[in-house]
Amino acid sequence: MSASEEGSKPLTAVQVLYLQTPISAAVLFVPSVAFGLRSFRGSRFLTDVDYMLKTCVLILAGALLAFLLDIFNLLMVRYTSALSSVVAGCIKTVIVILFSWLVFRNDITALNAFGYVICLLGVVWYNAMKYQKLKDTLRTQKDSPSEVEVEYGRMEVRDPLLDDDQGQR
């Protein structure tokens, strides 16, 4: 009997993240002990308390940022779509590279610049098509008795005949 036949609900993304974290820690613990224990014994991490506290704070700050990044990615996919998340990731990469060029003066070739322009044009085209689809849907739904709600970039069609007083179906 499958999970859907038993009536159990599938795991949410946050539940998967919650279950995946200890497994990842256990899997990473073995190679870190195998390859890092010898160099760890001679480090000043064990003898200098100030150094140990600073290191722990930096590790916890990085862990918190990684956790928040995962949560924000899950929320972005929830309120938009997986494709929108990929498009945002592409534009983020271009912004990071342009920032590194401006701040650190990293080299950018003509071919790199051409690729960035293509990426930016793709993002603009995707957003223009998405906006046009939203306008067409709103125009089509305007004549029907159902109401159209647009919230967080996601479109939901509400039908007053099917919804209860709280907007639930």
Coordinates of C-alpha atoms in Angstrom, one line a residue:
M1 CA 0.0 0.0 0.0
S2 CA 1.5 3.4 -1.0
A3 CA 1.6 6.5 1.1
S4 CA -1.2 8.1 -0.9
E5 CA -3.4 5.1 -0.5
E6 CA -2.9 5.1 3.3
G7 CA -4.0 8.7 3.5
S8 CA -0.7 10.1 4.8
K9 CA 0.3 13.6 3.8
P10 CA 3.5 14.2 1.9
L11 CA 6.3 16.1 3.7
T12 CA 6.6 19.8 3.4
A13 CA 9.9 21.4 2.3
V14 CA 10.6 22.6 5.9
Q15 CA 10.0 19.1 7.2
V16 CA 12.4 17.7 4.6
L17 CA 15.0 20.3 5.6
Y18 CA 14.5 19.4 9.3
L19 CA 15.0 15.7 8.6
Q20 CA 17.9 16.3 6.2
T21 CA 20.1 18.4 8.5
P22 CA 21.1 15.7 11.1
I23 CA 21.7 13.2 8.3
S24 CA 24.0 15.7 6.5
A25 CA 25.8 16.4 9.8
A26 CA 26.4 12.7 10.4
V27 CA 27.7 12.1 6.8
L28 CA 30.1 15.1 7.0
F29 CA 31.3 14.2 10.5
V30 CA 33.2 11.0 9.3
P31 CA 35.4 12.7 6.6
S32 CA 36.0 15.7 8.8
V33 CA 37.4 13.5 11.6
A34 CA 39.3 11.3 9.2
F35 CA 41.0 14.1 7.4
G36 CA 41.0 17.0 9.9
L37 CA 41.8 15.4 13.3
R38 CA 45.6 15.5 12.9
S39 CA 45.7 19.2 12.0
F40 CA 43.1 20.0 14.6
R41 CA 45.2 18.7 17.5
G42 CA 48.0 21.1 16.8
S43 CA 45.8 24.2 16.3
R44 CA 45.5 27.1 18.7
F45 CA 41.7 26.5 18.7
L46 CA 42.1 24.1 21.7
T47 CA 44.4 26.4 23.7
D48 CA 43.3 30.0 23.0
V49 CA 39.8 30.6 24.4
D50 CA 39.3 34.0 22.7
Y51 CA 40.2 32.4 19.3
M52 CA 37.8 29.5 20.0
L53 CA 34.9 31.9 20.9
K54 CA 35.5 34.0 17.8
T55 CA 35.6 30.9 15.6
C56 CA 32.4 29.5 17.1
V57 CA 30.6 32.9 16.6
L58 CA 31.7 33.0 12.9
I59 CA 30.6 29.4 12.4
L60 CA 27.2 30.0 14.0
A61 CA 26.7 33.2 12.0
G62 CA 27.4 31.3 8.8
A63 CA 25.1 28.5 9.8
L64 CA 22.3 31.1 10.6
L65 CA 22.8 32.8 7.2
A66 CA 22.6 29.4 5.4
F67 CA 19.5 28.5 7.4
L68 CA 17.8 31.8 6.5
L69 CA 18.8 31.4 2.9
D70 CA 17.1 28.0 2.8
I71 CA 13.9 29.4 4.4
F72 CA 13.8 32.4 2.1
N73 CA 14.3 30.1 -0.9
L74 CA 11.4 27.9 0.3
L75 CA 9.2 30.9 0.8
M76 CA 10.1 32.3 -2.7
V77 CA 9.2 29.0 -4.4
R78 CA 6.0 28.8 -2.3
Y79 CA 4.8 32.3 -3.3
T80 CA 6.1 32.4 -6.9
S81 CA 7.4 29.3 -8.7
A82 CA 10.5 27.1 -9.1
L83 CA 11.2 28.8 -12.4
S84 CA 11.1 32.2 -10.8
S85 CA 13.6 31.0 -8.3
V86 CA 16.0 29.9 -11.0
V87 CA 15.6 33.2 -12.8
A88 CA 16.4 35.0 -9.5
G89 CA 19.4 32.8 -9.1
C90 CA 20.7 33.8 -12.5
I91 CA 20.3 37.5 -11.9
K92 CA 22.0 37.0 -8.5
T93 CA 25.0 35.4 -10.1
V94 CA 25.3 38.3 -12.6
I95 CA 25.0 40.9 -9.8
V96 CA 27.7 39.1 -7.7
I97 CA 30.1 39.0 -10.7
L98 CA 29.5 42.6 -11.5
F99 CA 30.0 43.5 -7.9
S100 CA 33.3 41.6 -7.9
W101 CA 34.3 43.5 -11.0
L102 CA 33.5 46.9 -9.5
V103 CA 35.0 46.2 -6.1
F104 CA 37.9 43.8 -6.7
R105 CA 38.6 44.7 -10.3
N106 CA 38.4 41.1 -11.5
D107 CA 38.8 40.7 -15.2
I108 CA 35.8 40.4 -17.4
T109 CA 36.3 39.4 -21.1
A110 CA 34.1 40.5 -24.0
L111 CA 32.6 37.0 -24.1
N112 CA 31.8 37.2 -20.3
A113 CA 30.1 40.6 -20.9
F114 CA 28.1 39.2 -23.8
G115 CA 26.9 36.3 -21.6
Y116 CA 25.8 38.7 -18.9
V117 CA 23.9 40.8 -21.4
I118 CA 22.2 37.6 -22.7
C119 CA 21.3 36.6 -19.1
L120 CA 19.9 40.1 -18.3
L121 CA 17.9 40.1 -21.6
G122 CA 16.5 36.6 -20.7
V123 CA 15.4 37.8 -17.2
V124 CA 13.7 40.9 -18.8
W125 CA 12.0 38.7 -21.4
Y126 CA 10.8 36.2 -18.8
N127 CA 9.3 39.0 -16.6
A128 CA 7.7 40.7 -19.6
M129 CA 6.1 37.4 -20.7
K130 CA 4.9 36.7 -17.1
Y131 CA 3.4 40.2 -16.8
Q132 CA 1.7 39.8 -20.2
K133 CA 0.2 36.4 -19.1
L134 CA -1.1 38.0 -15.9
K135 CA -2.7 40.9 -17.9
D136 CA -4.4 38.5 -20.3
T137 CA -5.7 36.3 -17.4
L138 CA -7.1 39.4 -15.6
R139 CA -8.7 40.6 -18.9
T140 CA -10.3 37.2 -19.4
Q141 CA -11.5 36.9 -15.8
K142 CA -12.9 40.4 -15.8
D143 CA -16.1 39.3 -17.6
S144 CA -16.7 36.2 -15.5
P145 CA -18.4 36.2 -12.1
S146 CA -15.3 34.9 -10.2
E147 CA -12.9 37.3 -8.6
V148 CA -9.2 37.4 -9.3
E149 CA -6.7 38.1 -6.5
V150 CA -3.1 38.8 -7.1
E151 CA -0.9 38.4 -4.1
Y152 CA 2.9 37.9 -3.8
G153 CA 3.3 37.5 -7.6
R154 CA 0.9 34.5 -7.6
M155 CA -2.5 34.7 -9.1
E156 CA -5.5 33.0 -7.5
V157 CA -9.0 32.8 -9.0
R158 CA -11.7 32.8 -6.4
D159 CA -15.2 31.7 -7.3
P160 CA -17.9 33.1 -4.9
L161 CA -20.0 30.1 -5.5
L162 CA -17.4 27.6 -4.4
D163 CA -15.7 29.6 -1.6
D164 CA -17.1 29.8 1.9
D165 CA -17.2 33.1 3.9
Q166 CA -13.5 32.9 4.7
G167 CA -12.4 32.3 1.1
Q168 CA -11.8 28.6 1.8
R169 CA -12.9 25.9 -0.6

